[in-house]
Amino acid sequence: SYVLTQPPSVSVAPGQTAGISCGGNNVGAQRVHWYQQRPGQAPVMVVYEDYNRPSGIPERFSGSKSGNTATLAISRVDAGDEADYYCQVWDGNSKHVVFGGGTKLTVL
Amino acid sequence: EVQLVESGGALIQPGGSLRLSCEVSGFMLGNYNMNWIRQAPGKGLEWVSYIKADSTLILYADSVRGRFTISRDNAGNSLHLQMSNLRHEDTGRYFCVRDGGKTGNQEFWGQGTPVTVSS
């Protein structure tokens, strides 16, 4: 089955830019979506189809892809961005929704 | 405003059955594909099941196939998940999620309902 790999944790100082990676075989051919899950809350989609932002999501959140890695970048990070972040694709071969293992973002 | 409200979660013994429901508002359920996604305590997100808007395509994760059944009532604006032969590893919060379409983005989530499988 298709596997998406994320680092378990990322730390960043306030005001800096955080980058969260998501690797997978031929992920360049996939459409990658990203979710933020704050403690005790439901996930919220922050980027869809690689780089698009849903209505209401700040421009500080951006998505990109290069080769077999997708990246979620969060600029001007503040304490409110502390959360778990998940990448996700639709695997057409297995017909499964697939999530990465999640990355805990810590703001120092 | 799009809202999804899950219900039906409970403490249940291994081998037992449970039916989860999701009432939606703010959109026409019949226009959207839907998913159930779960999260074990302290763990990541795991997709459980998918149902197309008109129920013509239904998919399950390998871990629940043959034990769980997804269904929907478009006229009643509700989604359901019938769970049987429950196992300890089915413990978690179950989210009802509106599917964004062709690329499978999960665009709107309910708050989830907790299921605990324990003797």
PDB file of C-alpha atoms in Angstrom:
ATOM      1  CA  SER A   1       0.000   0.000   0.000  1.00  0.00           C
ATOM      2  CA  TYR A   2       1.052   3.589  -0.603  1.00  0.00           C
ATOM      3  CA  VAL A   3       3.102   5.203   2.172  1.00  0.00           C
ATOM      4  CA  LEU A   4       3.603   8.884   2.980  1.00  0.00           C
ATOM      5  CA  THR A   5       6.531   9.700   5.255  1.00  0.00           C
ATOM      6  CA  GLN A   6       6.648  12.763   7.501  1.00  0.00           C
ATOM      7  CA  PRO A   7       9.167  13.747  10.174  1.00  0.00           C
ATOM      8  CA  PRO A   8       7.648  13.136  13.638  1.00  0.00           C
ATOM      9  CA  SER A   9       8.513  16.617  14.836  1.00  0.00           C
ATOM     10  CA  VAL A  10       9.658  20.032  13.676  1.00  0.00           C
ATOM     11  CA  SER A  11      10.675  22.947  15.904  1.00  0.00           C
ATOM     12  CA  VAL A  12      10.864  26.586  14.916  1.00  0.00           C
ATOM     13  CA  ALA A  13      11.330  29.917  16.630  1.00  0.00           C
ATOM     14  CA  PRO A  14       8.525  32.476  16.558  1.00  0.00           C
ATOM     15  CA  GLY A  15       8.577  34.639  13.463  1.00  0.00           C
ATOM     16  CA  GLN A  16      10.559  32.099  11.454  1.00  0.00           C
ATOM     17  CA  THR A  17       9.388  29.798   8.665  1.00  0.00           C
ATOM     18  CA  ALA A  18       8.588  26.148   9.360  1.00  0.00           C
ATOM     19  CA  GLY A  19       8.871  23.523   6.663  1.00  0.00           C
ATOM     20  CA  ILE A  20       7.168  20.139   6.987  1.00  0.00           C
ATOM     21  CA  SER A  21       8.041  17.499   4.416  1.00  0.00           C
ATOM     22  CA  CYS A  22       5.968  14.629   3.066  1.00  0.00           C
ATOM     23  CA  GLY A  23       7.689  11.968   1.003  1.00  0.00           C
ATOM     24  CA  GLY A  24       6.220   9.219  -1.089  1.00  0.00           C
ATOM     25  CA  ASN A  25       6.918   7.173  -4.180  1.00  0.00           C
ATOM     26  CA  ASN A  26       6.105   9.278  -7.219  1.00  0.00           C
ATOM     27  CA  VAL A  27       4.366  11.865  -5.043  1.00  0.00           C
ATOM     28  CA  GLY A  28       5.016  14.306  -7.868  1.00  0.00           C
ATOM     29  CA  ALA A  29       2.197  12.614  -9.748  1.00  0.00           C
ATOM     30  CA  GLN A  30      -0.184  12.836  -6.775  1.00  0.00           C
ATOM     31  CA  ARG A  31      -2.287  15.690  -5.560  1.00  0.00           C
ATOM     32  CA  VAL A  32      -1.224  16.355  -1.958  1.00  0.00           C
ATOM     33  CA  HIS A  33      -3.436  17.852   0.720  1.00  0.00           C
ATOM     34  CA  TRP A  34      -2.446  19.166   4.155  1.00  0.00           C
ATOM     35  CA  TYR A  35      -4.338  19.357   7.464  1.00  0.00           C
ATOM     36  CA  GLN A  36      -3.735  21.123  10.738  1.00  0.00           C
ATOM     37  CA  GLN A  37      -4.970  19.518  13.942  1.00  0.00           C
ATOM     38  CA  ARG A  38      -4.721  21.578  17.089  1.00  0.00           C
ATOM     39  CA  PRO A  39      -4.831  19.694  20.417  1.00  0.00           C
ATOM     40  CA  GLY A  40      -8.308  18.434  21.187  1.00  0.00           C
ATOM     41  CA  GLN A  41      -9.758  19.633  17.890  1.00  0.00           C
ATOM     42  CA  ALA A  42     -10.767  18.154  14.575  1.00  0.00           C
ATOM     43  CA  PRO A  43      -8.403  18.493  11.618  1.00  0.00           C
ATOM     44  CA  VAL A  44      -8.752  21.486   9.314  1.00  0.00           C
ATOM     45  CA  MET A  45      -7.635  21.481   5.701  1.00  0.00           C
ATOM     46  CA  VAL A  46      -5.006  24.181   5.158  1.00  0.00           C
ATOM     47  CA  VAL A  47      -3.753  23.322   1.652  1.00  0.00           C
ATOM     48  CA  TYR A  48      -5.390  21.236  -1.074  1.00  0.00           C
ATOM     49  CA  GLU A  49      -4.122  19.951  -4.409  1.00  0.00           C
ATOM     50  CA  ASP A  50      -0.488  20.747  -3.649  1.00  0.00           C
ATOM     51  CA  TYR A  51      -0.645  24.525  -3.226  1.00  0.00           C
ATOM     52  CA  ASN A  52      -4.214  25.828  -3.019  1.00  0.00           C
ATOM     53  CA  ARG A  53      -5.523  27.461   0.157  1.00  0.00           C
ATOM     54  CA  PRO A  54      -9.144  27.061   1.246  1.00  0.00           C
ATOM     55  CA  SER A  55     -11.098  30.177   2.047  1.00  0.00           C
ATOM     56  CA  GLY A  56     -10.108  31.579   5.434  1.00  0.00           C
ATOM     57  CA  ILE A  57      -6.636  30.036   5.562  1.00  0.00           C
ATOM     58  CA  PRO A  58      -3.917  32.692   5.912  1.00  0.00           C
ATOM     59  CA  GLU A  59      -1.422  33.261   3.121  1.00  0.00           C
ATOM     60  CA  ARG A  60       1.294  32.258   5.603  1.00  0.00           C
ATOM     61  CA  PHE A  61       0.420  28.665   4.740  1.00  0.00           C
ATOM     62  CA  SER A  62       1.793  27.466   1.417  1.00  0.00           C
ATOM     63  CA  GLY A  63       2.341  24.137  -0.288  1.00  0.00           C
ATOM     64  CA  SER A  64       4.885  23.029  -2.836  1.00  0.00           C
ATOM     65  CA  LYS A  65       6.309  19.902  -4.419  1.00  0.00           C
ATOM     66  CA  SER A  66       9.699  18.899  -5.764  1.00  0.00           C
ATOM     67  CA  GLY A  67      10.478  15.423  -6.999  1.00  0.00           C
ATOM     68  CA  ASN A  68       9.180  12.878  -4.515  1.00  0.00           C
ATOM     69  CA  THR A  69       8.656  15.375  -1.698  1.00  0.00           C
ATOM     70  CA  ALA A  70       5.796  17.716  -0.920  1.00  0.00           C
ATOM     71  CA  THR A  71       6.335  20.520   1.586  1.00  0.00           C
ATOM     72  CA  LEU A  72       4.059  22.617   3.744  1.00  0.00           C
ATOM     73  CA  ALA A  73       5.640  25.941   4.654  1.00  0.00           C
ATOM     74  CA  ILE A  74       4.323  28.180   7.412  1.00  0.00           C
ATOM     75  CA  SER A  75       5.840  31.638   7.480  1.00  0.00           C
ATOM     76  CA  ARG A  76       5.927  34.045  10.439  1.00  0.00           C
ATOM     77  CA  VAL A  77       5.125  31.222  12.810  1.00  0.00           C
ATOM     78  CA  ASP A  78       3.439  32.020  16.126  1.00  0.00           C
ATOM     79  CA  ALA A  79       2.275  30.010  19.117  1.00  0.00           C
ATOM     80  CA  GLY A  80      -1.136  29.521  17.531  1.00  0.00           C
ATOM     81  CA  ASP A  81       0.457  27.379  14.821  1.00  0.00           C
ATOM     82  CA  GLU A  82       1.493  24.698  17.300  1.00  0.00           C
ATOM     83  CA  ALA A  83      -0.351  21.617  16.097  1.00  0.00           C
ATOM     84  CA  ASP A  84      -0.034  18.293  14.351  1.00  0.00           C
ATOM     85  CA  TYR A  85       0.137  18.510  10.570  1.00  0.00           C
ATOM     86  CA  TYR A  86      -0.798  15.693   8.202  1.00  0.00           C
ATOM     87  CA  CYS A  87      -0.301  15.243   4.492  1.00  0.00           C
ATOM     88  CA  GLN A  88      -2.731  13.127   2.489  1.00  0.00           C
ATOM     89  CA  VAL A  89      -3.269  11.753  -0.995  1.00  0.00           C
ATOM     90  CA  TRP A  90      -5.809   9.618  -2.787  1.00  0.00           C
ATOM     91  CA  ASP A  91      -4.098   6.398  -3.921  1.00  0.00           C
ATOM     92  CA  GLY A  92      -5.856   5.419  -7.134  1.00  0.00           C
ATOM     93  CA  ASN A  93      -4.212   1.982  -7.219  1.00  0.00           C
ATOM     94  CA  SER A  94      -5.559   0.795  -3.884  1.00  0.00           C
ATOM     95  CA  LYS A  95      -8.524   3.178  -3.939  1.00  0.00           C
ATOM     96  CA  HIS A  96      -7.635   4.300  -0.437  1.00  0.00           C
ATOM     97  CA  VAL A  97      -7.302   7.679   1.227  1.00  0.00           C
ATOM     98  CA  VAL A  98      -3.746   7.711   2.613  1.00  0.00           C
ATOM     99  CA  PHE A  99      -2.388   9.935   5.387  1.00  0.00           C
ATOM    100  CA  GLY A 100       1.175  10.578   6.420  1.00  0.00           C
ATOM    101  CA  GLY A 101       2.048   9.751  10.015  1.00  0.00           C
ATOM    102  CA  GLY A 102       1.818  13.387  11.079  1.00  0.00           C
ATOM    103  CA  THR A 103       4.319  16.004  12.203  1.00  0.00           C
ATOM    104  CA  LYS A 104       4.138  17.803  15.546  1.00  0.00           C
ATOM    105  CA  LEU A 105       5.097  21.441  15.103  1.00  0.00           C
ATOM    106  CA  THR A 106       6.589  23.052  18.206  1.00  0.00           C
ATOM    107  CA  VAL A 107       7.067  26.811  18.437  1.00  0.00           C
ATOM    108  CA  LEU A 108      10.080  27.436  20.676  1.00  0.00           C
TER     109      LEU A 108
ATOM    110  CA  GLU B   1     -22.416  27.179   7.435  1.00  0.00           C
ATOM    111  CA  VAL B   2     -21.314  23.592   6.830  1.00  0.00           C
ATOM    112  CA  GLN B   3     -21.785  21.422   9.912  1.00  0.00           C
ATOM    113  CA  LEU B   4     -21.258  17.728  10.536  1.00  0.00           C
ATOM    114  CA  VAL B   5     -22.295  16.287  13.891  1.00  0.00           C
ATOM    115  CA  GLU B   6     -21.412  12.730  14.789  1.00  0.00           C
ATOM    116  CA  SER B   7     -23.156  10.643  17.413  1.00  0.00           C
ATOM    117  CA  GLY B   8     -23.386   7.071  18.615  1.00  0.00           C
ATOM    118  CA  GLY B   9     -19.934   6.594  20.114  1.00  0.00           C
ATOM    119  CA  ALA B  10     -19.807   4.512  23.291  1.00  0.00           C
ATOM    120  CA  LEU B  11     -17.895   2.090  25.479  1.00  0.00           C
ATOM    121  CA  ILE B  12     -18.434  -1.352  24.000  1.00  0.00           C
ATOM    122  CA  GLN B  13     -17.064  -4.808  24.686  1.00  0.00           C
ATOM    123  CA  PRO B  14     -14.888  -6.646  22.169  1.00  0.00           C
ATOM    124  CA  GLY B  15     -17.041  -8.493  19.681  1.00  0.00           C
ATOM    125  CA  GLY B  16     -19.875  -6.020  20.097  1.00  0.00           C
ATOM    126  CA  SER B  17     -21.624  -3.806  17.570  1.00  0.00           C
ATOM    127  CA  LEU B  18     -22.189  -0.070  17.321  1.00  0.00           C
ATOM    128  CA  ARG B  19     -23.843   2.282  14.852  1.00  0.00           C
ATOM    129  CA  LEU B  20     -22.419   5.745  14.333  1.00  0.00           C
ATOM    130  CA  SER B  21     -24.408   8.537  12.728  1.00  0.00           C
ATOM    131  CA  CYS B  22     -23.520  11.892  11.238  1.00  0.00           C
ATOM    132  CA  GLU B  23     -26.115  14.604  10.750  1.00  0.00           C
ATOM    133  CA  VAL B  24     -25.113  17.270   8.245  1.00  0.00           C
ATOM    134  CA  SER B  25     -26.400  20.763   7.638  1.00  0.00           C
ATOM    135  CA  GLY B  26     -25.453  23.744   5.528  1.00  0.00           C
ATOM    136  CA  PHE B  27     -25.179  21.710   2.326  1.00  0.00           C
ATOM    137  CA  MET B  28     -27.024  19.048   0.330  1.00  0.00           C
ATOM    138  CA  LEU B  29     -25.606  15.704   1.400  1.00  0.00           C
ATOM    139  CA  GLY B  30     -26.653  14.124  -1.894  1.00  0.00           C
ATOM    140  CA  ASN B  31     -24.179  16.307  -3.777  1.00  0.00           C
ATOM    141  CA  TYR B  32     -21.091  15.059  -1.958  1.00  0.00           C
ATOM    142  CA  ASN B  33     -19.014  11.953  -1.429  1.00  0.00           C
ATOM    143  CA  MET B  34     -18.346  11.224   2.226  1.00  0.00           C
ATOM    144  CA  ASN B  35     -15.797   9.459   4.406  1.00  0.00           C
ATOM    145  CA  TRP B  36     -15.318   8.135   7.906  1.00  0.00           C
ATOM    146  CA  ILE B  37     -11.826   8.712   9.304  1.00  0.00           C
ATOM    147  CA  ARG B  38     -10.653   7.653  12.749  1.00  0.00           C
ATOM    148  CA  GLN B  39      -7.894   8.487  15.173  1.00  0.00           C
ATOM    149  CA  ALA B  40      -6.699   6.188  17.925  1.00  0.00           C
ATOM    150  CA  PRO B  41      -5.703   7.927  21.167  1.00  0.00           C
ATOM    151  CA  GLY B  42      -2.390   9.723  20.680  1.00  0.00           C
ATOM    152  CA  LYS B  43      -2.046   8.404  17.126  1.00  0.00           C
ATOM    153  CA  GLY B  44      -2.435   9.682  13.583  1.00  0.00           C
ATOM    154  CA  LEU B  45      -5.354   9.776  11.186  1.00  0.00           C
ATOM    155  CA  GLU B  46      -6.593   6.571   9.571  1.00  0.00           C
ATOM    156  CA  TRP B  47      -9.117   6.473   6.759  1.00  0.00           C
ATOM    157  CA  VAL B  48     -11.927   3.965   7.404  1.00  0.00           C
ATOM    158  CA  SER B  49     -14.503   4.112   4.625  1.00  0.00           C
ATOM    159  CA  TYR B  50     -15.811   6.080   1.643  1.00  0.00           C
ATOM    160  CA  ILE B  51     -19.233   6.318   0.037  1.00  0.00           C
ATOM    161  CA  LYS B  52     -20.007   8.044  -3.220  1.00  0.00           C
ATOM    162  CA  ALA B  53     -22.799  10.616  -3.321  1.00  0.00           C
ATOM    163  CA  ASP B  54     -25.226   8.194  -4.953  1.00  0.00           C
ATOM    164  CA  SER B  55     -23.948   5.126  -3.027  1.00  0.00           C
ATOM    165  CA  THR B  56     -22.767   3.458  -6.247  1.00  0.00           C
ATOM    166  CA  LEU B  57     -19.204   3.121  -4.963  1.00  0.00           C
ATOM    167  CA  ILE B  58     -18.280   2.072  -1.433  1.00  0.00           C
ATOM    168  CA  LEU B  59     -14.733   1.483  -0.227  1.00  0.00           C
ATOM    169  CA  TYR B  60     -13.210   0.229   3.022  1.00  0.00           C
ATOM    170  CA  ALA B  61      -9.808   0.128   4.647  1.00  0.00           C
ATOM    171  CA  ASP B  62      -8.414  -3.393   4.853  1.00  0.00           C
ATOM    172  CA  SER B  63      -8.568  -3.240   8.651  1.00  0.00           C
ATOM    173  CA  VAL B  64     -12.374  -2.911   8.731  1.00  0.00           C
ATOM    174  CA  ARG B  65     -13.569  -4.605   5.534  1.00  0.00           C
ATOM    175  CA  GLY B  66     -16.151  -7.264   6.331  1.00  0.00           C
ATOM    176  CA  ARG B  67     -16.883  -5.802   9.774  1.00  0.00           C
ATOM    177  CA  PHE B  68     -17.982  -2.230   9.038  1.00  0.00           C
ATOM    178  CA  THR B  69     -20.751  -1.021   6.718  1.00  0.00           C
ATOM    179  CA  ILE B  70     -21.119   2.554   5.541  1.00  0.00           C
ATOM    180  CA  SER B  71     -24.470   3.892   4.369  1.00  0.00           C
ATOM    181  CA  ARG B  72     -26.220   7.180   3.786  1.00  0.00           C
ATOM    182  CA  ASP B  73     -29.678   8.714   3.736  1.00  0.00           C
ATOM    183  CA  ASN B  74     -29.458  11.705   1.441  1.00  0.00           C
ATOM    184  CA  ALA B  75     -33.053  12.748   1.985  1.00  0.00           C
ATOM    185  CA  GLY B  76     -32.472  12.667   5.735  1.00  0.00           C
ATOM    186  CA  ASN B  77     -29.059  14.358   5.483  1.00  0.00           C
ATOM    187  CA  SER B  78     -27.353  11.605   7.442  1.00  0.00           C
ATOM    188  CA  LEU B  79     -24.378   9.285   7.099  1.00  0.00           C
ATOM    189  CA  HIS B  80     -23.932   6.073   9.063  1.00  0.00           C
ATOM    190  CA  LEU B  81     -21.288   3.559  10.005  1.00  0.00           C
ATOM    191  CA  GLN B  82     -22.420   0.177  11.261  1.00  0.00           C
ATOM    192  CA  MET B  83     -19.558  -1.466  13.138  1.00  0.00           C
ATOM    193  CA  SER B  84     -19.613  -5.102  14.173  1.00  0.00           C
ATOM    194  CA  ASN B  85     -17.195  -7.613  15.699  1.00  0.00           C
ATOM    195  CA  LEU B  86     -15.380  -4.679  17.293  1.00  0.00           C
ATOM    196  CA  ARG B  87     -11.776  -5.083  18.387  1.00  0.00           C
ATOM    197  CA  HIS B  88      -9.583  -3.199  20.862  1.00  0.00           C
ATOM    198  CA  GLU B  89      -7.746  -1.625  17.935  1.00  0.00           C
ATOM    199  CA  ASP B  90     -10.986  -0.007  16.734  1.00  0.00           C
ATOM    200  CA  THR B  91     -10.826   2.324  19.744  1.00  0.00           C
ATOM    201  CA  GLY B  92     -10.594   5.966  18.761  1.00  0.00           C
ATOM    202  CA  ARG B  93     -12.431   9.079  17.699  1.00  0.00           C
ATOM    203  CA  TYR B  94     -14.447   8.681  14.519  1.00  0.00           C
ATOM    204  CA  PHE B  95     -14.797  11.671  12.240  1.00  0.00           C
ATOM    205  CA  CYS B  96     -17.437  12.203   9.573  1.00  0.00           C
ATOM    206  CA  VAL B  97     -15.779  14.062   6.690  1.00  0.00           C
ATOM    207  CA  ARG B  98     -17.018  15.678   3.499  1.00  0.00           C
ATOM    208  CA  ASP B  99     -14.913  14.691   0.500  1.00  0.00           C
ATOM    209  CA  GLY B 100     -13.785  17.530  -1.762  1.00  0.00           C
ATOM    210  CA  GLY B 101     -14.074  15.505  -4.970  1.00  0.00           C
ATOM    211  CA  LYS B 102     -11.780  14.091  -7.628  1.00  0.00           C
ATOM    212  CA  THR B 103      -8.494  14.494  -5.783  1.00  0.00           C
ATOM    213  CA  GLY B 104      -9.844  13.182  -2.486  1.00  0.00           C
ATOM    214  CA  ASN B 105      -9.211  16.155  -0.259  1.00  0.00           C
ATOM    215  CA  GLN B 106     -11.100  15.991   3.016  1.00  0.00           C
ATOM    216  CA  GLU B 107     -12.566  19.446   3.082  1.00  0.00           C
ATOM    217  CA  PHE B 108     -14.867  19.567   6.110  1.00  0.00           C
ATOM    218  CA  TRP B 109     -14.675  17.548   9.327  1.00  0.00           C
ATOM    219  CA  GLY B 110     -17.053  16.965  12.184  1.00  0.00           C
ATOM    220  CA  GLN B 111     -15.804  17.022  15.764  1.00  0.00           C
ATOM    221  CA  GLY B 112     -15.913  13.247  15.978  1.00  0.00           C
ATOM    222  CA  THR B 113     -17.501  10.743  18.312  1.00  0.00           C
ATOM    223  CA  PRO B 114     -15.452   8.525  20.672  1.00  0.00           C
ATOM    224  CA  VAL B 115     -15.525   4.748  20.504  1.00  0.00           C
ATOM    225  CA  THR B 116     -13.872   2.669  23.206  1.00  0.00           C
ATOM    226  CA  VAL B 117     -13.637  -1.080  22.804  1.00  0.00           C
ATOM    227  CA  SER B 118     -12.770  -2.621  26.135  1.00  0.00           C
ATOM    228  CA  SER B 119     -13.885  -5.382  28.446  1.00  0.00           C
TER     229      SER B 119
END
